[in-house]
XYZ file of C-alpha atoms in Angstrom:
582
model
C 97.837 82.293 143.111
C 100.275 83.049 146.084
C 99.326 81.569 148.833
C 101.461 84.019 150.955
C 100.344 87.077 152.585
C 98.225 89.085 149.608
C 97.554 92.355 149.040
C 95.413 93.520 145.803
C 95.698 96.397 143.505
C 92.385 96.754 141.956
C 90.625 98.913 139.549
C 88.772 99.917 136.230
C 90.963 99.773 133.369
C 93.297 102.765 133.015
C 93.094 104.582 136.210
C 96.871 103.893 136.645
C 97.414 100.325 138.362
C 100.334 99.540 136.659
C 101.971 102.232 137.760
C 101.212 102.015 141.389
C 102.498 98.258 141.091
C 105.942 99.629 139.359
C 106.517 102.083 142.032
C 105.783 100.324 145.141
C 107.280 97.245 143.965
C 110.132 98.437 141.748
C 108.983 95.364 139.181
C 107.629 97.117 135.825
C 103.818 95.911 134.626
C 103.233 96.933 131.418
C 100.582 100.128 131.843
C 98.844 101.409 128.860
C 96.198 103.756 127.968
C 93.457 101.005 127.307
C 91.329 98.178 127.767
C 93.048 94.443 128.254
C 96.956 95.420 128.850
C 96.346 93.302 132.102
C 94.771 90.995 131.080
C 96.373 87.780 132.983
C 98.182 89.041 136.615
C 101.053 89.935 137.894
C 102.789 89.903 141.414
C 105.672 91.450 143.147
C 106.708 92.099 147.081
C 105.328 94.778 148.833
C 106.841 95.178 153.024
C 104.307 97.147 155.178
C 105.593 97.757 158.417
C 108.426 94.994 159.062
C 106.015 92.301 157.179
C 106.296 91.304 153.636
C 103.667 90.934 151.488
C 102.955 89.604 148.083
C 101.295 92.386 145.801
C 98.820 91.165 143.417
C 98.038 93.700 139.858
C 94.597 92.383 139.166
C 93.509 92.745 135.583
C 91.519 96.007 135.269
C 87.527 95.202 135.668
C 84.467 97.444 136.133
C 82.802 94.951 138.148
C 83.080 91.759 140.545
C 80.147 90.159 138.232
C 82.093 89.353 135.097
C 81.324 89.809 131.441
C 85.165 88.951 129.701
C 87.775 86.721 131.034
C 89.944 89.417 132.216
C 87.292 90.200 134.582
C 86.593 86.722 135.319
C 90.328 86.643 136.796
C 90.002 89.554 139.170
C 86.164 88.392 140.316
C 88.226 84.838 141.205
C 90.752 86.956 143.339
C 88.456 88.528 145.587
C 86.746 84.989 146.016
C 90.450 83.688 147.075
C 90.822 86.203 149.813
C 93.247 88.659 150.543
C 94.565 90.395 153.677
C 93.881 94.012 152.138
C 92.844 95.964 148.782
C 94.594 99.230 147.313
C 91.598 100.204 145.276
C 92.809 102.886 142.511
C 89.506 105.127 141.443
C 89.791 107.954 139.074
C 88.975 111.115 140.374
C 87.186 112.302 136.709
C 85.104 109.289 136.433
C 84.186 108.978 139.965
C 80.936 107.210 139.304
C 81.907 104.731 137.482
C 84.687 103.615 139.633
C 82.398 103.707 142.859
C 80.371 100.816 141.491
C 83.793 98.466 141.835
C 84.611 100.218 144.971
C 81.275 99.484 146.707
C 81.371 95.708 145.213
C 84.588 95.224 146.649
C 83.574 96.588 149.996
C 81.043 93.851 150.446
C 83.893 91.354 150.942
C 84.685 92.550 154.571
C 88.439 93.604 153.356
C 90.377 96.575 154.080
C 90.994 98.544 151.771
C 92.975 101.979 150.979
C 91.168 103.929 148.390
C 93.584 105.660 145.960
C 92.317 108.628 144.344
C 94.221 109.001 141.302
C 94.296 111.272 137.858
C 93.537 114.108 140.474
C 95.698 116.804 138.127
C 92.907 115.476 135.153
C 90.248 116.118 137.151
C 91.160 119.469 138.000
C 91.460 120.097 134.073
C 87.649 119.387 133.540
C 86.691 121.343 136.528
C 85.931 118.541 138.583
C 86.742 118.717 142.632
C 86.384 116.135 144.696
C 86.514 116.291 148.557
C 89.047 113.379 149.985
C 87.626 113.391 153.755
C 83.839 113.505 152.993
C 84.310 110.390 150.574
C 86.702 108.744 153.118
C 83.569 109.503 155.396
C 81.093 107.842 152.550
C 83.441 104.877 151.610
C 84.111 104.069 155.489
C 88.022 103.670 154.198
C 90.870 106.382 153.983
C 91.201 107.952 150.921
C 94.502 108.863 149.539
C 94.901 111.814 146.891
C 97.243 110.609 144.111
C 98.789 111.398 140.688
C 100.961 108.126 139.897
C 102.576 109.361 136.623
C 103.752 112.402 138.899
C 104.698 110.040 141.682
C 102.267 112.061 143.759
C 100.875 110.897 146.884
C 102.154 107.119 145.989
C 105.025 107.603 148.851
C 102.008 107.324 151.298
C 100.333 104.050 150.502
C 102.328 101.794 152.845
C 102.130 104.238 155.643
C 98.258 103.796 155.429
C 98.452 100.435 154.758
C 99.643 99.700 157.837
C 97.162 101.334 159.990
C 94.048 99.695 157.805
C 95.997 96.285 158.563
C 96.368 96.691 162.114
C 92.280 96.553 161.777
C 91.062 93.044 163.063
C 88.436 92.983 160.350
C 87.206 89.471 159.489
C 86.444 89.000 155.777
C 83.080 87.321 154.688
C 81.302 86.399 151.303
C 79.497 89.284 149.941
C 75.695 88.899 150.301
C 74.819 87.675 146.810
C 75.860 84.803 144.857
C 79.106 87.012 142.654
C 78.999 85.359 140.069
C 76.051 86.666 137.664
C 73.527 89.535 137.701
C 70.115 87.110 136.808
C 68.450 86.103 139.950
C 66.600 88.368 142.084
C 69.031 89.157 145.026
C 72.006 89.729 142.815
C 69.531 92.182 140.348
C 68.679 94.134 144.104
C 72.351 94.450 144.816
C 73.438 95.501 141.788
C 70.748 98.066 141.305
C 71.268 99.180 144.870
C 75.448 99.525 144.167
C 74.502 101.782 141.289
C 72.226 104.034 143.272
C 74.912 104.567 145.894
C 77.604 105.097 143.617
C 75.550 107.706 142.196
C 74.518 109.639 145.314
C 78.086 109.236 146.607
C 79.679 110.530 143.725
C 77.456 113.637 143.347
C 77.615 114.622 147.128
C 81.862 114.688 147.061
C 82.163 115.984 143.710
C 81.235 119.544 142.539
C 81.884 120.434 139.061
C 82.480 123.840 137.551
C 82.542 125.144 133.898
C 85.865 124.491 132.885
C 86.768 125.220 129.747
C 88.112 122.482 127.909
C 91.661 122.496 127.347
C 93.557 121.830 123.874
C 94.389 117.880 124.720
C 90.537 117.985 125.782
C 89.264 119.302 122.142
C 92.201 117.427 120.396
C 90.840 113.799 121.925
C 87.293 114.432 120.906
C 88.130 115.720 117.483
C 90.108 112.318 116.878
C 86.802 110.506 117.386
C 84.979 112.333 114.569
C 85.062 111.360 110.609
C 86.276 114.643 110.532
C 88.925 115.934 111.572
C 89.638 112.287 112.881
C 89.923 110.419 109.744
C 92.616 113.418 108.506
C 94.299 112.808 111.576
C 94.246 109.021 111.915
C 96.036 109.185 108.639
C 98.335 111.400 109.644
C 99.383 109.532 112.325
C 100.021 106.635 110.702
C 102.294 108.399 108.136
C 103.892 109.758 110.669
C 104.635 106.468 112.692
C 105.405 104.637 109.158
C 108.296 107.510 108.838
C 109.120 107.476 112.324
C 109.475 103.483 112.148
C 111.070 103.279 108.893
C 113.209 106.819 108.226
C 114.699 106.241 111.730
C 115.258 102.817 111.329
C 117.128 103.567 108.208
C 118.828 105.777 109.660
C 120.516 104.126 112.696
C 121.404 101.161 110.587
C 123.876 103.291 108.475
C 125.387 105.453 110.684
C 125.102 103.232 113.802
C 124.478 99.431 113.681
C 125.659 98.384 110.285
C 128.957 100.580 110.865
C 129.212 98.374 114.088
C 128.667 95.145 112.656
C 130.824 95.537 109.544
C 133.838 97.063 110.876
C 133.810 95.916 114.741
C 131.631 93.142 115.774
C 132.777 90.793 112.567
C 136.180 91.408 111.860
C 136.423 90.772 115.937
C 135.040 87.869 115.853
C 136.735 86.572 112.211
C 140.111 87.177 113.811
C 139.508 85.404 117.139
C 138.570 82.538 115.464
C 140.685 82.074 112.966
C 143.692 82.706 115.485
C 143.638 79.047 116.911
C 140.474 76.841 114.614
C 141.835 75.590 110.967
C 140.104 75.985 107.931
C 137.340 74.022 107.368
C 133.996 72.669 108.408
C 133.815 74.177 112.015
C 135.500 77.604 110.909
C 132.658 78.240 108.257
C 130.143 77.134 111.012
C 131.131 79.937 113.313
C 132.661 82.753 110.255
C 131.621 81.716 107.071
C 129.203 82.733 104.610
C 126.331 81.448 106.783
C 128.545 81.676 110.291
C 126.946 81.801 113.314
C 129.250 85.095 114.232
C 128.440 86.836 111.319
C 124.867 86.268 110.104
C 123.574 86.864 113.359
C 125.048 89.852 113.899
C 124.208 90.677 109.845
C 120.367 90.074 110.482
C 119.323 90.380 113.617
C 121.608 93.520 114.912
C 122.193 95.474 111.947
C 119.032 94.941 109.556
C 116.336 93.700 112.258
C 116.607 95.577 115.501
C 116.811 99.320 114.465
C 113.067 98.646 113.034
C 111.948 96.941 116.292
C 113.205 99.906 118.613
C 111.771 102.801 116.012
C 108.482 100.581 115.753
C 108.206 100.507 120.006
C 109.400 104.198 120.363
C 106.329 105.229 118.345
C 103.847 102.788 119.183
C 104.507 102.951 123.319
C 103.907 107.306 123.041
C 100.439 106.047 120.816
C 99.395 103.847 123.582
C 100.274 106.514 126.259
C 98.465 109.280 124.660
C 95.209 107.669 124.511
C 94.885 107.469 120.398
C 94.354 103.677 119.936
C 91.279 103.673 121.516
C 89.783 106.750 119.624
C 91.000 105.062 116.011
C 88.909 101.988 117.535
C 86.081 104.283 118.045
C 87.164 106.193 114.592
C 86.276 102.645 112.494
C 84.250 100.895 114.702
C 81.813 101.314 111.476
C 83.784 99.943 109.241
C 85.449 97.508 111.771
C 82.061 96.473 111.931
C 81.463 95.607 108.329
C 84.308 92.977 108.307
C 82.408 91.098 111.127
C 84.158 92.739 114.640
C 84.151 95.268 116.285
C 86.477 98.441 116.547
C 88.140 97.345 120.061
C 89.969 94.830 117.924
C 91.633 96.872 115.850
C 93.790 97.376 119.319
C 94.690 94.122 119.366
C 95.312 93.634 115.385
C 97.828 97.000 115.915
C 99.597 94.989 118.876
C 99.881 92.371 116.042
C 102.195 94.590 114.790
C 104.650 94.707 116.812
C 104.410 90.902 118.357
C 101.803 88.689 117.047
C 101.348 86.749 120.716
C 100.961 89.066 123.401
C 98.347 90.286 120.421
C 96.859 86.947 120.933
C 96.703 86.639 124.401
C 95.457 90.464 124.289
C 92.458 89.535 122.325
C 91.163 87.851 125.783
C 89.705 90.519 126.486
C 87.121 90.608 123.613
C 83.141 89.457 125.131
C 82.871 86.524 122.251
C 84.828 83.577 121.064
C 84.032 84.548 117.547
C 85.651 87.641 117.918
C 88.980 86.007 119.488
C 88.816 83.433 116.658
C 88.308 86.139 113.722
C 91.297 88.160 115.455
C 93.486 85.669 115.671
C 92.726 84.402 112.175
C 93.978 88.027 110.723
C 96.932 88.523 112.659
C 98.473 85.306 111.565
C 97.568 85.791 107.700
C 97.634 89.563 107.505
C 99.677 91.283 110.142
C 103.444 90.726 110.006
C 105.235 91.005 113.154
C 107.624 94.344 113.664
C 111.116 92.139 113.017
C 109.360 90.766 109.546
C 108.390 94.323 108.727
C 112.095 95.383 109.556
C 113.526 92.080 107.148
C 110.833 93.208 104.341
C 112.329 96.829 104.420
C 115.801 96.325 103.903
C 114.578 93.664 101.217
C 112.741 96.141 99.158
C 115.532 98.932 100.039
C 117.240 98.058 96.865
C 114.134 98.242 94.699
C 111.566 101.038 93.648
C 110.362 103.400 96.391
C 107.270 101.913 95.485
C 107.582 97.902 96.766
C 107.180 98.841 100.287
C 104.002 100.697 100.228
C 102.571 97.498 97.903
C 103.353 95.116 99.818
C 101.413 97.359 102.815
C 98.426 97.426 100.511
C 98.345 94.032 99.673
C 98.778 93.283 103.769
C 95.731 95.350 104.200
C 93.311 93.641 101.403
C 94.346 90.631 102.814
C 93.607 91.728 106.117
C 89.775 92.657 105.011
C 89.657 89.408 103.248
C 90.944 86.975 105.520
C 88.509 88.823 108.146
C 85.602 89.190 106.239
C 86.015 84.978 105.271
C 86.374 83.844 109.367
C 83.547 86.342 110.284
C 81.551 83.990 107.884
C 82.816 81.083 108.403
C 83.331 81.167 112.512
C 79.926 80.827 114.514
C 78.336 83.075 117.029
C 78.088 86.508 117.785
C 79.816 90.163 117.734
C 79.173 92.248 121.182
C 78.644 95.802 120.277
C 81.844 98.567 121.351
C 81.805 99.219 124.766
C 85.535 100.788 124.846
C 86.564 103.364 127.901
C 87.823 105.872 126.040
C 90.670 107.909 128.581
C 92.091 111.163 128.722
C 93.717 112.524 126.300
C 97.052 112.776 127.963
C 101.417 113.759 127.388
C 103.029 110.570 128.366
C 104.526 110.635 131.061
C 108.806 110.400 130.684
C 110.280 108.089 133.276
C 106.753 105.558 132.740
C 107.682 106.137 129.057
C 111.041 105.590 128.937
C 110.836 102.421 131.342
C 108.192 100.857 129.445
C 110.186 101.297 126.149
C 112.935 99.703 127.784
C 111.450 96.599 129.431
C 109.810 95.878 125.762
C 113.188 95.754 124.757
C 114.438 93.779 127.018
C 111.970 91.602 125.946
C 112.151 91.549 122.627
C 115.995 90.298 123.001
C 115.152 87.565 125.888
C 112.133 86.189 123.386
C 113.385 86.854 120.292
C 117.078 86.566 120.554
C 117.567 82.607 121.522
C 114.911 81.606 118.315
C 116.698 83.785 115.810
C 120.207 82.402 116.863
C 118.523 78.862 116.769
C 117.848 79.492 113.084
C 120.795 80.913 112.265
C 122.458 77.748 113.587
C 120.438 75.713 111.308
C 121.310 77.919 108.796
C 124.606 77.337 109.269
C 124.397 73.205 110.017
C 122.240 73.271 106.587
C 125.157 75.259 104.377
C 127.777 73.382 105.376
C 126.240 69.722 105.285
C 125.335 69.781 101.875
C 121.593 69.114 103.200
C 120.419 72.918 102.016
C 121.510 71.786 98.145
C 119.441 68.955 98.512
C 116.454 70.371 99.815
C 116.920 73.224 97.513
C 116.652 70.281 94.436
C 114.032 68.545 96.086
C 112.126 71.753 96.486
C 112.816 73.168 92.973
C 109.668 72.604 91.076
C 107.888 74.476 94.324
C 110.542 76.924 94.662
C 111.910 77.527 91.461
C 109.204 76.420 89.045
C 105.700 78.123 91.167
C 107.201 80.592 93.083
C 110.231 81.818 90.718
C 112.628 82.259 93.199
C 116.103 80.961 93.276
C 116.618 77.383 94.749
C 118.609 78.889 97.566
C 115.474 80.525 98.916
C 114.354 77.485 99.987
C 116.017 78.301 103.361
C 113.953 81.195 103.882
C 111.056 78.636 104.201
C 112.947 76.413 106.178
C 113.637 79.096 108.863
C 110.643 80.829 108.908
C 109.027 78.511 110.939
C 111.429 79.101 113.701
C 111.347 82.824 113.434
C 108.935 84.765 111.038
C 111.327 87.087 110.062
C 113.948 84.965 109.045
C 111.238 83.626 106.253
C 113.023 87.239 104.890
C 116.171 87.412 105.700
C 118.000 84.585 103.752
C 116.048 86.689 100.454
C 118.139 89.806 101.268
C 121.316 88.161 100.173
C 120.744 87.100 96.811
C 120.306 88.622 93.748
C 116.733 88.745 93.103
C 114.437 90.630 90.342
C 111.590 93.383 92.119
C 108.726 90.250 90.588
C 110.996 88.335 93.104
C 111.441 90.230 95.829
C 107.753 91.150 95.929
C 106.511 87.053 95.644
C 108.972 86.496 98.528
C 107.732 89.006 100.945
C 103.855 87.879 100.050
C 104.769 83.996 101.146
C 106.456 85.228 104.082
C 104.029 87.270 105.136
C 101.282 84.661 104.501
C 103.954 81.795 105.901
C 103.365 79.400 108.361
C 102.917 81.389 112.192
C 106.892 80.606 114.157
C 107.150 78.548 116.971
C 106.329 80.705 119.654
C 103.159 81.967 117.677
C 102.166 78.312 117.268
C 102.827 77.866 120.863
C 100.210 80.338 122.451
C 97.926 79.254 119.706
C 97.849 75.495 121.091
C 97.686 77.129 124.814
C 94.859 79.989 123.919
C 92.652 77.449 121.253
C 93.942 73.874 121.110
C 96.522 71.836 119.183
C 93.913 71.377 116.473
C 93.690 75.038 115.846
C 96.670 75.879 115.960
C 97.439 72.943 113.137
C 94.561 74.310 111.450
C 96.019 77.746 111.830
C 99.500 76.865 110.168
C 98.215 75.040 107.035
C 95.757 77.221 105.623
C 98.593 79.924 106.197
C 100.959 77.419 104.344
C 98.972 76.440 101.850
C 97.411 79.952 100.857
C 101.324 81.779 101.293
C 102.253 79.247 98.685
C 98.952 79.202 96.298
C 99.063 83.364 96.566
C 102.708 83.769 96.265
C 102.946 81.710 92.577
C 99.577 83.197 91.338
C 101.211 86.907 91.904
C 104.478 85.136 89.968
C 102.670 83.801 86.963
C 100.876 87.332 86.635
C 103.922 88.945 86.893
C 105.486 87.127 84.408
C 102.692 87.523 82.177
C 102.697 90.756 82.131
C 106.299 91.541 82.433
């Protein structure tokens, strides 16, 4: 933690931090529409007046007495001080966000209370009155609507008056750290009367008829219409993610690649380097200039952009957490609860910030058992995009399989670690938000910075394999493998010796575990057993990485070779059936 002059931006979980920190910062924090986006911090500069400040987004908690270690970080921020406190409340859930309010005010800090998700409360009928809560909360209270950009102009203007305060901070009268002993139990019970009183003498509510994005949100949380449209949705997304995908590769990307980038880069170097050696390392069949290109730009990325466009609108809108609420019973059967099939959907589209997501489940057993089925079960969104234009030359059909087998072995592998791990499974408590039309400029600049991403993580790993690729090829050290390797490769798995570099690479990248398969000639049997060992396949390097960090080195061995050993075992059982029946 800084140790500079600190301001914090605190709040319940989706009452809009995120986007307060983007504006008044210009740095973008990831904001989405539930529980455990935020879940380590982040910090950016903030100038009141003609001073500069460091401005802390503290994960989202509903109180300073924590129960996850999300909230455990934002209790341990108060504790460290700070010289003032934008707290964001949500003007529809007024009550509930009092209780953090009033905990916070116990620490002696100024704070500027930002009154957000005003133009939501107005759509249930809800009014609250700014100057007799600024008179209750003993703070100024600033009406704001941060996707609108509403009232956010403000904040530094009242900052600075609450700062020219000389008020001395102090510890809060109770212990902050648990809700057992008898003084804490008293405050606590005391906070919750007051928020109560407080929030029914500022708020009046009238009979507002609920609105279409209203009906629509509480319909997705019933088996039915919400199963019906859960399905849906997914079809939709799987189109979206796949149909557009498709189509930018052949009318954009591959178009690019095969008439522009490559023949560019052929001609350059072969203009001053020989033939030989070098010249195959950089444009040969495995050249650095020209596979990269081949797999990462023109068969890899259109799927990672169509998978983000559609997933970042589903996290704006509010739908993840009403599918979490939609299977919690069933969720529940496999040994977790439905909050995690947030995190398992993140899983999707990067298997660690999944991982580091899943902090924010109330159990270790639950972290362990989520963890466990992303790395088996859940291939990352760049796999996915490898596995498609793998089984784009095969029956319509592959593609769906191998989706069905992912989820079986996604019940399986999480039925198995429920068993297996010890302890206990919290019941859902999940703040389900509004219903809402995501907003375009928060939109579009999230899509972009998970981009950006995407290339500054993804890029340097993928090239790194491709080098290796390359290094392998032209040594002579990939024929030798590939021999060495045979009876595994060849005689278990079926699949041409050269495959053996798909297993070689995918523990750099996961996806490149299918991309050396797209190139040769291989029989739908084939095709098939390959995608099942990749997506079984060892967890890449950076996967590996935040396993070590998040559980220990010996988890993160153990992790990687039951994967191993199971992608293997699974992948030649499905070839010996095949054959047996083919």
């Amino acid at each position: 933690m800084s140790k500079a002059r600190k301001i914090l931006l605190m709040g319940n979980p989706n009452v809009g931090k995120s986007i307060f920190f983007t504006e008044l910062t210009g740095i973008y924090a990831t904001s989405s529409n539930f529980v455990g986006t935020t879940v380590t911090f982040m910090e950016g500069r903030l100038t009141v007046g003609d001073v500069d400040y460091v401005l802390v987004d503290v994960p989202g908690t509903y109180s300073l007495k924590p129960t996850s270690e999300a909230e455990t970080v934002a209790s341990q921020f108060m504790q460290s001080g700070a010289d003032a406190v934008i707290c964001v409340l949500d003007a529809s859930n007024l009550e509930r966000n009092l209780h953090l309010a009033l905990e916070i005010r116990q620490y002696g800090i100024p704070i500027l209370y930002a009154l957000n998700l005003m133009d939501v409360a107005k759509r249930h009928g809800v009014v609250v009155n700014a100057k007799l809560l600024e008179q209750e909360l003993g703070g100024p209270v600033l009406e704001t609507v941060a996707v609108k950009n509403r009232g956010i102009g403000e904040i530094t203007t009242r900052l600075a008056d609450i700062l020219q305060r000389q008020t001395t901070a102090h510890e809060p009268p109770n212990c902050g750290k648990c809700a057992s002993c008898a003084s804490c139990r008293k405050t606590t019970d005391d906070i919750y009367d007051s928020a109560k009183t407080i929030a029914r003498r500022v708020t009046t509510k009238s009979n507002a008829t609920p609105g279409f994005l209203d009906r629509l949100g509480d319909s997705m949380m019933k088996p039915f219409p919400g199963l019906f449209i859960a399905f849906l949705v997914i079809a939709a997304t799987i189109g979206v993610v796949v149909g557009g995908g498709e189509v930018l590769i052949e009318f954009i990307f591959e178009p690019l690649v095969d008439y522009v980038i490559v023949p560019f880069f052929r001609n350059f170097f072969t203009s001053f380097i020989p033939e030989g050696i070098l010249l195959n390392i950089l444009v040969g069949e495995f050249g650095i200039f020209v596979i990269s290109f081949e797999w990462i730009l023109a068969l890899i990325f259109p799927f990672v952009l169509m998978f983000y466009v559609a997933f970042t609108f589903l996290e704006d809108t509010g739908f993840l957490p009403r599918i979490s609420v939609l299977f919690d019973n069933i969720m529940r059967k496999l040994g977790v609860q439905g909050g995690s099939l947030i995190h398992m959907l993140m899983g999707y589209g990067c298997a660690v910030p999944a991982i580091i997501g899943s902090r924010a489940a109330t159990s270790r057993k639950e972290r362990i058992v989520i963890t466990a089925a992303i790395c088996f079960a859940v291939p990352c969104i760049s796999q996915t995009g490898a596995m498609i234009a793998l089984f784009a030359g095969f029956a319509w059909w592959m593609l769906p399989a191998m989706l069905g087998f992912s989820l079986l072995l996604f019940v399986a592998v999480t039925l198995v670690a429920s068993k297996i791990v010890k302890g206990t499974v919290d019941p859902l408590i999940i703040e389900v938000p509004n219903l809402l039309i995501p907003n375009p400029k928060a939109y579009g600049r999230k899509l972009l910075t998970r981009m950006k991403h995407f290339l500054k993580d993804a890029e340097i790993p993928m090239m790194l394999a491709i080098i290796i690729a390359a290094l392998l090829a032209e040594s002579g050290l990939l024929a030798a493998i590939a021999g060495f390797a045979e009876p595994l490769v060849a005689s278990w798995l079926g699949l041409p010796p050269d495959a053996v570099t798909a297993l070689i690479l995918g523990i750099v990248r996961r996806e490149m575990s299918v991309a050396p398969l797209i190139q040769l000639d291989l029989t739908p049997l084939q095709a098939f057993v390959g995608g099942v060992v990749s997506l079984m396949y060892l967890p890449c390097v950076s996967v590996f990485a935040i396993l070590a960090k998040e559980f220990k080195i010996k988890f993160a061995l153990a992790i990687s070779l039951a994967t191993i050993v199971s992608a293997l075992l699974v992948g030649g059982i499905i070839n010996h059936i095949g054959l047996l029946f083919s």
